[in-house]
Amino acid sequence: MSAPAVHIDPARIIDAVDPRIYSGFTEHMGRCIYGGLYDPENQHGLVDPKTGFRTDVLDALKELNIPLVRYPGGCFDEWNVWDPVRAPGEKGAEEHYDLSDALAVAAWLNVFVRKADIVKIACIAQSVNVISPIITSPSGLFRQTTYYPLHLFANLMQGSSLDVFVSSPSADSFYSGPTVPKFVHDLTAHTPDNGKLTKYVDVSAVLSADKQEVRVAIVNRSDSEAFTIPILFGPAVSVAEDFKIHEVWSENIKDSNTFGDEKIKTVIKAAKFTGTFELKKHSFQVLVFKLN
């Protein structure tokens, strides 16, 4: 198998990344507000007595560096989620996510960064509970798998979006099976390999505001294949040997988080750059390189 290669030139700027693409969305749906953000009767010491707001929830939201919150959203008494199989709305269920969902969030956020010249605002729904990255109980909360890619993007993928090229040197570097919706498969069938929407390796990159770092968000959407990825900077650009990896990964793509057991979270590692990166199967990383 020939591995895809990632080409990054800090001079090829698309546009500034608007921080508002990492915004929130709060509405009177399910437990988003009552029992989520606002819980004045809480008996576990988790509430600001002056306001009734959950302090643990506010702290978790502040970590996401949210620039604005859309409020209100939809109906006051509506119970609904996006997946009627995993979380039937008529039963008041809430959606719990696994690692595959975290990769989907990362891939969509890559789109927003790559389209920085067009996409200027996006709001993740909901801020708390229902289909949120944060799930609460009266005695605490846990961060869903989807919390961690959003946290990494909101805190690291700021600055100027760069025009990244990811090669597809062989047919096994992209997915060619059935898709939902079907038009993605149909479009892919008639798109040159380097432009296919179903590449396993999905990338965005930014030049930091101080122009000292290039930060690369890289998703491997293959559930079974790892890749040794060449990362090429240039022309006339070099990066320091030492770089940082912010990784969201687990051996089992179906792993999820719950109260007291967060299997999926960000792991930060230091590494030496040799021109390639070992990209694990079904994984997401933000790589932080210092420019020389």
PDB file of C-alpha atoms in Angstrom:
ATOM      1  CA  MET A   1       0.000   0.000   0.000  1.00  0.00           C
ATOM      2  CA  SER A   2       1.301   3.448  -0.939  1.00  0.00           C
ATOM      3  CA  ALA A   3       0.734   5.938   1.863  1.00  0.00           C
ATOM      4  CA  PRO A   4      -0.872   9.321   1.236  1.00  0.00           C
ATOM      5  CA  ALA A   5       1.425  12.323   1.596  1.00  0.00           C
ATOM      6  CA  VAL A   6       0.526  15.670   3.191  1.00  0.00           C
ATOM      7  CA  HIS A   7       1.883  18.834   1.539  1.00  0.00           C
ATOM      8  CA  ILE A   8       1.832  22.087   3.547  1.00  0.00           C
ATOM      9  CA  ASP A   9       3.116  25.507   2.517  1.00  0.00           C
ATOM     10  CA  PRO A  10       2.720  28.270   5.155  1.00  0.00           C
ATOM     11  CA  ALA A  11       2.691  30.840   2.352  1.00  0.00           C
ATOM     12  CA  ARG A  12      -0.527  29.431   0.869  1.00  0.00           C
ATOM     13  CA  ILE A  13      -3.057  31.098   3.172  1.00  0.00           C
ATOM     14  CA  ILE A  14      -6.771  30.622   2.529  1.00  0.00           C
ATOM     15  CA  ASP A  15      -8.131  33.069   5.120  1.00  0.00           C
ATOM     16  CA  ALA A  16      -8.188  33.704   8.858  1.00  0.00           C
ATOM     17  CA  VAL A  17     -10.032  31.055  10.860  1.00  0.00           C
ATOM     18  CA  ASP A  18     -13.029  32.777  12.441  1.00  0.00           C
ATOM     19  CA  PRO A  19     -13.191  31.747  16.137  1.00  0.00           C
ATOM     20  CA  ARG A  20     -16.986  31.741  15.852  1.00  0.00           C
ATOM     21  CA  ILE A  21     -16.866  28.368  14.049  1.00  0.00           C
ATOM     22  CA  TYR A  22     -16.380  26.911  17.555  1.00  0.00           C
ATOM     23  CA  SER A  23     -19.552  28.434  19.001  1.00  0.00           C
ATOM     24  CA  GLY A  24     -22.225  26.840  21.187  1.00  0.00           C
ATOM     25  CA  PHE A  25     -25.969  26.336  20.988  1.00  0.00           C
ATOM     26  CA  THR A  26     -28.325  26.348  23.985  1.00  0.00           C
ATOM     27  CA  GLU A  27     -32.057  25.773  23.944  1.00  0.00           C
ATOM     28  CA  HIS A  28     -34.929  24.454  26.048  1.00  0.00           C
ATOM     29  CA  MET A  29     -34.616  20.878  24.815  1.00  0.00           C
ATOM     30  CA  GLY A  30     -34.531  17.949  27.229  1.00  0.00           C
ATOM     31  CA  ARG A  31     -31.984  18.518  30.009  1.00  0.00           C
ATOM     32  CA  CYS A  32     -29.937  21.142  28.211  1.00  0.00           C
ATOM     33  CA  ILE A  33     -30.929  23.951  30.560  1.00  0.00           C
ATOM     34  CA  TYR A  34     -32.904  22.509  33.477  1.00  0.00           C
ATOM     35  CA  GLY A  35     -30.772  19.792  35.067  1.00  0.00           C
ATOM     36  CA  GLY A  36     -27.881  20.759  32.812  1.00  0.00           C
ATOM     37  CA  LEU A  37     -26.754  24.368  32.856  1.00  0.00           C
ATOM     38  CA  TYR A  38     -29.263  25.452  35.500  1.00  0.00           C
ATOM     39  CA  ASP A  39     -29.860  23.276  38.559  1.00  0.00           C
ATOM     40  CA  PRO A  40     -30.679  25.470  41.578  1.00  0.00           C
ATOM     41  CA  GLU A  41     -32.013  22.523  43.620  1.00  0.00           C
ATOM     42  CA  ASN A  42     -28.833  20.476  43.247  1.00  0.00           C
ATOM     43  CA  GLN A  43     -27.887  18.771  46.506  1.00  0.00           C
ATOM     44  CA  HIS A  44     -24.275  17.890  45.624  1.00  0.00           C
ATOM     45  CA  GLY A  45     -22.551  21.240  46.017  1.00  0.00           C
ATOM     46  CA  LEU A  46     -22.177  21.806  42.291  1.00  0.00           C
ATOM     47  CA  VAL A  47     -24.216  25.011  41.988  1.00  0.00           C
ATOM     48  CA  ASP A  48     -23.394  28.682  42.382  1.00  0.00           C
ATOM     49  CA  PRO A  49     -25.885  29.642  45.120  1.00  0.00           C
ATOM     50  CA  LYS A  50     -26.306  33.135  43.692  1.00  0.00           C
ATOM     51  CA  THR A  51     -27.196  32.119  40.135  1.00  0.00           C
ATOM     52  CA  GLY A  52     -28.262  28.447  40.242  1.00  0.00           C
ATOM     53  CA  PHE A  53     -25.847  27.569  37.432  1.00  0.00           C
ATOM     54  CA  ARG A  54     -23.788  24.371  37.572  1.00  0.00           C
ATOM     55  CA  THR A  55     -20.191  25.426  38.186  1.00  0.00           C
ATOM     56  CA  ASP A  56     -18.741  22.126  36.888  1.00  0.00           C
ATOM     57  CA  VAL A  57     -20.656  22.531  33.626  1.00  0.00           C
ATOM     58  CA  LEU A  58     -19.517  26.128  33.186  1.00  0.00           C
ATOM     59  CA  ASP A  59     -15.897  25.090  33.808  1.00  0.00           C
ATOM     60  CA  ALA A  60     -16.137  22.359  31.139  1.00  0.00           C
ATOM     61  CA  LEU A  61     -17.655  24.817  28.672  1.00  0.00           C
ATOM     62  CA  LYS A  62     -14.966  27.419  29.382  1.00  0.00           C
ATOM     63  CA  GLU A  63     -12.319  24.845  28.446  1.00  0.00           C
ATOM     64  CA  LEU A  64     -13.892  24.775  24.971  1.00  0.00           C
ATOM     65  CA  ASN A  65     -13.007  28.452  24.488  1.00  0.00           C
ATOM     66  CA  ILE A  66     -16.513  29.173  23.169  1.00  0.00           C
ATOM     67  CA  PRO A  67     -16.717  32.688  21.640  1.00  0.00           C
ATOM     68  CA  LEU A  68     -20.522  32.924  21.588  1.00  0.00           C
ATOM     69  CA  VAL A  69     -23.631  30.881  22.332  1.00  0.00           C
ATOM     70  CA  ARG A  70     -26.766  30.846  20.179  1.00  0.00           C
ATOM     71  CA  TYR A  71     -29.923  31.044  22.322  1.00  0.00           C
ATOM     72  CA  PRO A  72     -32.733  30.072  22.117  1.00  0.00           C
ATOM     73  CA  GLY A  73     -32.866  27.269  19.601  1.00  0.00           C
ATOM     74  CA  GLY A  74     -36.066  25.338  18.999  1.00  0.00           C
ATOM     75  CA  CYS A  75     -39.225  24.375  20.864  1.00  0.00           C
ATOM     76  CA  PHE A  76     -39.575  24.695  24.634  1.00  0.00           C
ATOM     77  CA  ASP A  77     -40.919  21.186  25.220  1.00  0.00           C
ATOM     78  CA  GLU A  78     -39.185  19.235  22.447  1.00  0.00           C
ATOM     79  CA  TRP A  79     -37.378  15.931  23.050  1.00  0.00           C
ATOM     80  CA  ASN A  80     -35.358  14.897  20.044  1.00  0.00           C
ATOM     81  CA  VAL A  81     -31.947  13.653  18.967  1.00  0.00           C
ATOM     82  CA  TRP A  82     -30.374  12.914  15.606  1.00  0.00           C
ATOM     83  CA  ASP A  83     -30.191   9.098  15.832  1.00  0.00           C
ATOM     84  CA  PRO A  84     -33.618   7.495  16.526  1.00  0.00           C
ATOM     85  CA  VAL A  85     -32.043   4.040  16.840  1.00  0.00           C
ATOM     86  CA  ARG A  86     -29.385   4.804  19.428  1.00  0.00           C
ATOM     87  CA  ALA A  87     -31.477   7.313  21.353  1.00  0.00           C
ATOM     88  CA  PRO A  88     -35.237   7.254  20.666  1.00  0.00           C
ATOM     89  CA  GLY A  89     -36.543  10.734  21.391  1.00  0.00           C
ATOM     90  CA  GLU A  90     -39.985   9.549  22.445  1.00  0.00           C
ATOM     91  CA  LYS A  91     -38.325   7.763  25.389  1.00  0.00           C
ATOM     92  CA  GLY A  92     -36.472  10.888  26.482  1.00  0.00           C
ATOM     93  CA  ALA A  93     -33.145   9.247  25.632  1.00  0.00           C
ATOM     94  CA  GLU A  94     -29.892  11.085  25.136  1.00  0.00           C
ATOM     95  CA  GLU A  95     -27.249  10.209  22.607  1.00  0.00           C
ATOM     96  CA  HIS A  96     -23.947   8.761  23.800  1.00  0.00           C
ATOM     97  CA  TYR A  97     -21.041   8.792  21.389  1.00  0.00           C
ATOM     98  CA  ASP A  98     -18.094   6.524  20.657  1.00  0.00           C
ATOM     99  CA  LEU A  99     -14.689   7.064  19.034  1.00  0.00           C
ATOM    100  CA  SER A 100     -16.161   6.883  15.521  1.00  0.00           C
ATOM    101  CA  ASP A 101     -18.333   9.892  16.373  1.00  0.00           C
ATOM    102  CA  ALA A 102     -15.285  11.813  17.619  1.00  0.00           C
ATOM    103  CA  LEU A 103     -13.583  11.172  14.263  1.00  0.00           C
ATOM    104  CA  ALA A 104     -16.690  12.449  12.464  1.00  0.00           C
ATOM    105  CA  VAL A 105     -16.595  15.661  14.516  1.00  0.00           C
ATOM    106  CA  ALA A 106     -12.898  16.112  13.729  1.00  0.00           C
ATOM    107  CA  ALA A 107     -13.504  15.551  10.010  1.00  0.00           C
ATOM    108  CA  TRP A 108     -16.285  18.169   9.932  1.00  0.00           C
ATOM    109  CA  LEU A 109     -14.151  20.656  11.833  1.00  0.00           C
ATOM    110  CA  ASN A 110     -11.412  20.038   9.245  1.00  0.00           C
ATOM    111  CA  VAL A 111     -13.935  21.094   6.593  1.00  0.00           C
ATOM    112  CA  PHE A 112     -14.732  24.300   8.483  1.00  0.00           C
ATOM    113  CA  VAL A 113     -11.025  25.183   8.758  1.00  0.00           C
ATOM    114  CA  ARG A 114     -10.315  24.373   5.102  1.00  0.00           C
ATOM    115  CA  LYS A 115     -13.302  26.541   4.101  1.00  0.00           C
ATOM    116  CA  ALA A 116     -12.264  29.469   6.309  1.00  0.00           C
ATOM    117  CA  ASP A 117     -12.949  31.881   3.460  1.00  0.00           C
ATOM    118  CA  ILE A 118     -16.608  30.789   3.427  1.00  0.00           C
ATOM    119  CA  VAL A 119     -17.537  29.387   6.852  1.00  0.00           C
ATOM    120  CA  LYS A 120     -17.611  32.148   9.463  1.00  0.00           C
ATOM    121  CA  ILE A 121     -19.855  30.724  12.186  1.00  0.00           C
ATOM    122  CA  ALA A 122     -20.954  27.278  13.372  1.00  0.00           C
ATOM    123  CA  CYS A 123     -22.695  26.284  16.610  1.00  0.00           C
ATOM    124  CA  ILE A 124     -22.521  22.824  18.128  1.00  0.00           C
ATOM    125  CA  ALA A 125     -25.817  21.655  19.627  1.00  0.00           C
ATOM    126  CA  GLN A 126     -26.537  21.320  22.426  1.00  0.00           C
ATOM    127  CA  SER A 127     -24.250  22.929  24.988  1.00  0.00           C
ATOM    128  CA  VAL A 128     -25.123  20.312  27.632  1.00  0.00           C
ATOM    129  CA  ASN A 129     -26.939  16.934  27.570  1.00  0.00           C
ATOM    130  CA  VAL A 130     -29.288  15.591  24.855  1.00  0.00           C
ATOM    131  CA  ILE A 131     -26.753  15.382  21.962  1.00  0.00           C
ATOM    132  CA  SER A 132     -23.995  17.400  23.632  1.00  0.00           C
ATOM    133  CA  PRO A 133     -20.296  16.665  24.228  1.00  0.00           C
ATOM    134  CA  ILE A 134     -21.089  17.073  27.959  1.00  0.00           C
ATOM    135  CA  ILE A 135     -23.462  14.788  29.887  1.00  0.00           C
ATOM    136  CA  THR A 136     -24.482  15.540  33.479  1.00  0.00           C
ATOM    137  CA  SER A 137     -25.998  13.769  36.457  1.00  0.00           C
ATOM    138  CA  PRO A 138     -26.961  15.406  39.767  1.00  0.00           C
ATOM    139  CA  SER A 139     -23.563  14.432  41.177  1.00  0.00           C
ATOM    140  CA  GLY A 140     -21.202  15.165  38.285  1.00  0.00           C
ATOM    141  CA  LEU A 141     -20.543  15.086  34.564  1.00  0.00           C
ATOM    142  CA  PHE A 142     -18.479  13.344  31.942  1.00  0.00           C
ATOM    143  CA  ARG A 143     -16.999  14.536  28.688  1.00  0.00           C
ATOM    144  CA  GLN A 144     -18.152  12.536  25.696  1.00  0.00           C
ATOM    145  CA  THR A 145     -15.701  11.382  23.028  1.00  0.00           C
ATOM    146  CA  THR A 146     -16.834  14.300  20.861  1.00  0.00           C
ATOM    147  CA  TYR A 147     -15.689  16.810  23.474  1.00  0.00           C
ATOM    148  CA  TYR A 148     -12.001  16.205  22.831  1.00  0.00           C
ATOM    149  CA  PRO A 149     -11.693  17.014  19.099  1.00  0.00           C
ATOM    150  CA  LEU A 150     -13.789  20.133  19.645  1.00  0.00           C
ATOM    151  CA  HIS A 151     -11.534  21.141  22.533  1.00  0.00           C
ATOM    152  CA  LEU A 152      -8.387  20.668  20.429  1.00  0.00           C
ATOM    153  CA  PHE A 153      -9.737  22.617  17.468  1.00  0.00           C
ATOM    154  CA  ALA A 154     -11.066  25.482  19.572  1.00  0.00           C
ATOM    155  CA  ASN A 155      -7.774  25.898  21.415  1.00  0.00           C
ATOM    156  CA  LEU A 156      -5.188  25.035  18.754  1.00  0.00           C
ATOM    157  CA  MET A 157      -6.706  25.460  15.290  1.00  0.00           C
ATOM    158  CA  GLN A 158      -6.790  29.261  15.338  1.00  0.00           C
ATOM    159  CA  GLY A 159      -4.878  31.618  13.071  1.00  0.00           C
ATOM    160  CA  SER A 160      -4.715  31.373   9.275  1.00  0.00           C
ATOM    161  CA  SER A 161      -6.071  28.389   7.372  1.00  0.00           C
ATOM    162  CA  LEU A 162      -3.524  26.850   5.012  1.00  0.00           C
ATOM    163  CA  ASP A 163      -4.160  25.275   1.620  1.00  0.00           C
ATOM    164  CA  VAL A 164      -3.237  21.628   2.315  1.00  0.00           C
ATOM    165  CA  PHE A 165      -2.861  18.963  -0.361  1.00  0.00           C
ATOM    166  CA  VAL A 166      -3.238  15.257   0.490  1.00  0.00           C
ATOM    167  CA  SER A 167      -2.192  12.871  -2.270  1.00  0.00           C
ATOM    168  CA  SER A 168      -4.008   9.598  -2.954  1.00  0.00           C
ATOM    169  CA  PRO A 169      -1.344   7.410  -4.555  1.00  0.00           C
ATOM    170  CA  SER A 170      -3.368   4.183  -4.648  1.00  0.00           C
ATOM    171  CA  ALA A 171      -6.956   2.969  -4.658  1.00  0.00           C
ATOM    172  CA  ASP A 172      -6.639   1.669  -1.095  1.00  0.00           C
ATOM    173  CA  SER A 173      -6.010   5.173   0.255  1.00  0.00           C
ATOM    174  CA  PHE A 174      -9.677   6.074  -0.063  1.00  0.00           C
ATOM    175  CA  TYR A 175     -13.041   4.417   0.615  1.00  0.00           C
ATOM    176  CA  SER A 176     -15.052   3.267  -2.414  1.00  0.00           C
ATOM    177  CA  GLY A 177     -17.962   1.372  -0.828  1.00  0.00           C
ATOM    178  CA  PRO A 178     -21.563   2.416  -0.230  1.00  0.00           C
ATOM    179  CA  THR A 179     -22.242   5.704   1.561  1.00  0.00           C
ATOM    180  CA  VAL A 180     -25.103   7.486   3.285  1.00  0.00           C
ATOM    181  CA  PRO A 181     -26.168   9.650   1.535  1.00  0.00           C
ATOM    182  CA  LYS A 182     -25.628   7.739  -1.714  1.00  0.00           C
ATOM    183  CA  PHE A 183     -24.584  10.815  -3.722  1.00  0.00           C
ATOM    184  CA  VAL A 184     -21.204  10.842  -1.925  1.00  0.00           C
ATOM    185  CA  HIS A 185     -20.403   7.449  -3.481  1.00  0.00           C
ATOM    186  CA  ASP A 186     -21.702   8.547  -6.875  1.00  0.00           C
ATOM    187  CA  LEU A 187     -19.658  11.743  -6.802  1.00  0.00           C
ATOM    188  CA  THR A 188     -16.539   9.895  -5.640  1.00  0.00           C
ATOM    189  CA  ALA A 189     -16.834   7.428  -8.518  1.00  0.00           C
ATOM    190  CA  HIS A 190     -16.380  10.279 -11.010  1.00  0.00           C
ATOM    191  CA  THR A 191     -13.767  12.335  -9.125  1.00  0.00           C
ATOM    192  CA  PRO A 192      -9.992  12.067  -9.705  1.00  0.00           C
ATOM    193  CA  ASP A 193      -8.234  10.169  -6.928  1.00  0.00           C
ATOM    194  CA  ASN A 194      -6.554  13.244  -5.424  1.00  0.00           C
ATOM    195  CA  GLY A 195      -9.892  15.035  -5.119  1.00  0.00           C
ATOM    196  CA  LYS A 196     -12.057  12.279  -3.675  1.00  0.00           C
ATOM    197  CA  LEU A 197     -14.276  13.104  -0.691  1.00  0.00           C
ATOM    198  CA  THR A 198     -13.682   9.665   0.818  1.00  0.00           C
ATOM    199  CA  LYS A 199      -9.935   9.791   1.394  1.00  0.00           C
ATOM    200  CA  TYR A 200      -9.053   7.935   4.573  1.00  0.00           C
ATOM    201  CA  VAL A 201      -6.558  10.629   5.566  1.00  0.00           C
ATOM    202  CA  ASP A 202      -8.335  13.939   6.134  1.00  0.00           C
ATOM    203  CA  VAL A 203      -6.299  17.048   6.999  1.00  0.00           C
ATOM    204  CA  SER A 204      -6.517  20.739   7.781  1.00  0.00           C
ATOM    205  CA  ALA A 205      -3.706  23.045   8.891  1.00  0.00           C
ATOM    206  CA  VAL A 206      -3.239  26.525  10.299  1.00  0.00           C
ATOM    207  CA  LEU A 207      -0.430  29.013  10.694  1.00  0.00           C
ATOM    208  CA  SER A 208      -0.614  30.286  14.278  1.00  0.00           C
ATOM    209  CA  ALA A 209      -1.447  33.951  14.858  1.00  0.00           C
ATOM    210  CA  ASP A 210       2.158  34.679  15.881  1.00  0.00           C
ATOM    211  CA  LYS A 211       3.388  32.879  12.731  1.00  0.00           C
ATOM    212  CA  GLN A 212       5.685  30.691  14.830  1.00  0.00           C
ATOM    213  CA  GLU A 213       3.860  27.362  14.487  1.00  0.00           C
ATOM    214  CA  VAL A 214       2.119  25.198  11.915  1.00  0.00           C
ATOM    215  CA  ARG A 215      -0.621  23.059  13.465  1.00  0.00           C
ATOM    216  CA  VAL A 216      -1.913  20.082  11.534  1.00  0.00           C
ATOM    217  CA  ALA A 217      -5.238  18.369  12.335  1.00  0.00           C
ATOM    218  CA  ILE A 218      -5.138  14.883  10.840  1.00  0.00           C
ATOM    219  CA  VAL A 219      -7.841  12.212  10.900  1.00  0.00           C
ATOM    220  CA  ASN A 220      -7.429   8.610   9.813  1.00  0.00           C
ATOM    221  CA  ARG A 221     -10.947   7.497   8.894  1.00  0.00           C
ATOM    222  CA  SER A 222      -9.941   3.910   8.155  1.00  0.00           C
ATOM    223  CA  ASP A 223     -11.158   1.539  10.856  1.00  0.00           C
ATOM    224  CA  SER A 224      -8.403  -0.991  10.080  1.00  0.00           C
ATOM    225  CA  GLU A 225      -5.404   0.549   8.302  1.00  0.00           C
ATOM    226  CA  ALA A 226      -2.541   2.572   9.766  1.00  0.00           C
ATOM    227  CA  PHE A 227      -0.392   4.763   7.521  1.00  0.00           C
ATOM    228  CA  THR A 228       3.157   6.084   7.548  1.00  0.00           C
ATOM    229  CA  ILE A 229       2.448   9.594   6.288  1.00  0.00           C
ATOM    230  CA  PRO A 230       5.113  11.824   4.712  1.00  0.00           C
ATOM    231  CA  ILE A 231       4.539  15.428   5.794  1.00  0.00           C
ATOM    232  CA  LEU A 232       6.226  17.833   3.394  1.00  0.00           C
ATOM    233  CA  PHE A 233       6.754  21.528   4.164  1.00  0.00           C
ATOM    234  CA  GLY A 234       7.894  23.953   1.594  1.00  0.00           C
ATOM    235  CA  PRO A 235       9.277  25.286  -0.470  1.00  0.00           C
ATOM    236  CA  ALA A 236      12.147  26.808   1.561  1.00  0.00           C
ATOM    237  CA  VAL A 237      10.356  25.976   4.841  1.00  0.00           C
ATOM    238  CA  SER A 238      11.758  23.899   7.677  1.00  0.00           C
ATOM    239  CA  VAL A 239      10.409  22.906  11.062  1.00  0.00           C
ATOM    240  CA  ALA A 240      12.119  22.054  14.331  1.00  0.00           C
ATOM    241  CA  GLU A 241      12.852  18.416  15.054  1.00  0.00           C
ATOM    242  CA  ASP A 242      10.873  18.474  18.295  1.00  0.00           C
ATOM    243  CA  PHE A 243       7.119  18.593  17.913  1.00  0.00           C
ATOM    244  CA  LYS A 244       4.006  17.803  19.974  1.00  0.00           C
ATOM    245  CA  ILE A 245       1.245  15.311  19.316  1.00  0.00           C
ATOM    246  CA  HIS A 246      -2.252  15.817  20.764  1.00  0.00           C
ATOM    247  CA  GLU A 247      -3.915  12.453  20.193  1.00  0.00           C
ATOM    248  CA  VAL A 248      -7.481  11.158  20.502  1.00  0.00           C
ATOM    249  CA  TRP A 249      -7.481   7.380  20.028  1.00  0.00           C
ATOM    250  CA  SER A 250      -8.376   3.983  21.413  1.00  0.00           C
ATOM    251  CA  GLU A 251      -7.765   0.453  20.139  1.00  0.00           C
ATOM    252  CA  ASN A 252     -11.510  -0.141  19.831  1.00  0.00           C
ATOM    253  CA  ILE A 253     -13.360   2.298  17.576  1.00  0.00           C
ATOM    254  CA  LYS A 254     -16.556   1.598  19.533  1.00  0.00           C
ATOM    255  CA  ASP A 255     -15.076   2.711  22.878  1.00  0.00           C
ATOM    256  CA  SER A 256     -17.075   5.450  24.600  1.00  0.00           C
ATOM    257  CA  ASN A 257     -17.028   7.474  27.812  1.00  0.00           C
ATOM    258  CA  THR A 258     -19.314   7.410  30.816  1.00  0.00           C
ATOM    259  CA  PHE A 259     -19.402   8.620  34.419  1.00  0.00           C
ATOM    260  CA  GLY A 260     -16.124   7.749  36.116  1.00  0.00           C
ATOM    261  CA  ASP A 261     -14.680   6.039  33.039  1.00  0.00           C
ATOM    262  CA  GLU A 262     -13.437   8.177  30.178  1.00  0.00           C
ATOM    263  CA  LYS A 263     -11.650   5.777  27.832  1.00  0.00           C
ATOM    264  CA  ILE A 264     -11.363   8.432  25.123  1.00  0.00           C
ATOM    265  CA  LYS A 265      -9.511  11.643  25.934  1.00  0.00           C
ATOM    266  CA  THR A 266      -6.595  13.710  24.672  1.00  0.00           C
ATOM    267  CA  VAL A 267      -3.095  12.376  25.272  1.00  0.00           C
ATOM    268  CA  ILE A 268      -0.210  14.816  24.715  1.00  0.00           C
ATOM    269  CA  LYS A 269       3.172  13.441  23.657  1.00  0.00           C
ATOM    270  CA  ALA A 270       6.518  14.892  22.612  1.00  0.00           C
ATOM    271  CA  ALA A 271       8.174  13.419  19.533  1.00  0.00           C
ATOM    272  CA  LYS A 272      11.000  13.833  17.032  1.00  0.00           C
ATOM    273  CA  PHE A 273      10.044  14.655  13.447  1.00  0.00           C
ATOM    274  CA  THR A 274      11.847  12.607  10.796  1.00  0.00           C
ATOM    275  CA  GLY A 275       9.741  13.613   7.803  1.00  0.00           C
ATOM    276  CA  THR A 276       6.986  11.071   8.341  1.00  0.00           C
ATOM    277  CA  PHE A 277       4.285  10.465  10.925  1.00  0.00           C
ATOM    278  CA  GLU A 278       2.911   7.118  12.090  1.00  0.00           C
ATOM    279  CA  LEU A 279      -0.834   7.576  11.802  1.00  0.00           C
ATOM    280  CA  LYS A 280      -2.775   4.985  13.786  1.00  0.00           C
ATOM    281  CA  LYS A 281      -5.948   3.407  12.468  1.00  0.00           C
ATOM    282  CA  HIS A 282      -9.186   5.265  13.362  1.00  0.00           C
ATOM    283  CA  SER A 283      -7.370   8.126  15.084  1.00  0.00           C
ATOM    284  CA  PHE A 284      -7.281  11.904  15.348  1.00  0.00           C
ATOM    285  CA  GLN A 285      -4.262  14.058  16.133  1.00  0.00           C
ATOM    286  CA  VAL A 286      -3.258  17.685  16.150  1.00  0.00           C
ATOM    287  CA  LEU A 287       0.464  17.977  15.412  1.00  0.00           C
ATOM    288  CA  VAL A 288       2.192  21.185  16.501  1.00  0.00           C
ATOM    289  CA  PHE A 289       5.377  22.092  14.605  1.00  0.00           C
ATOM    290  CA  LYS A 290       7.614  25.099  15.338  1.00  0.00           C
ATOM    291  CA  LEU A 291       8.929  26.898  12.277  1.00  0.00           C
ATOM    292  CA  ASN A 292      12.694  27.424  12.054  1.00  0.00           C
TER     293      ASN A 292
END
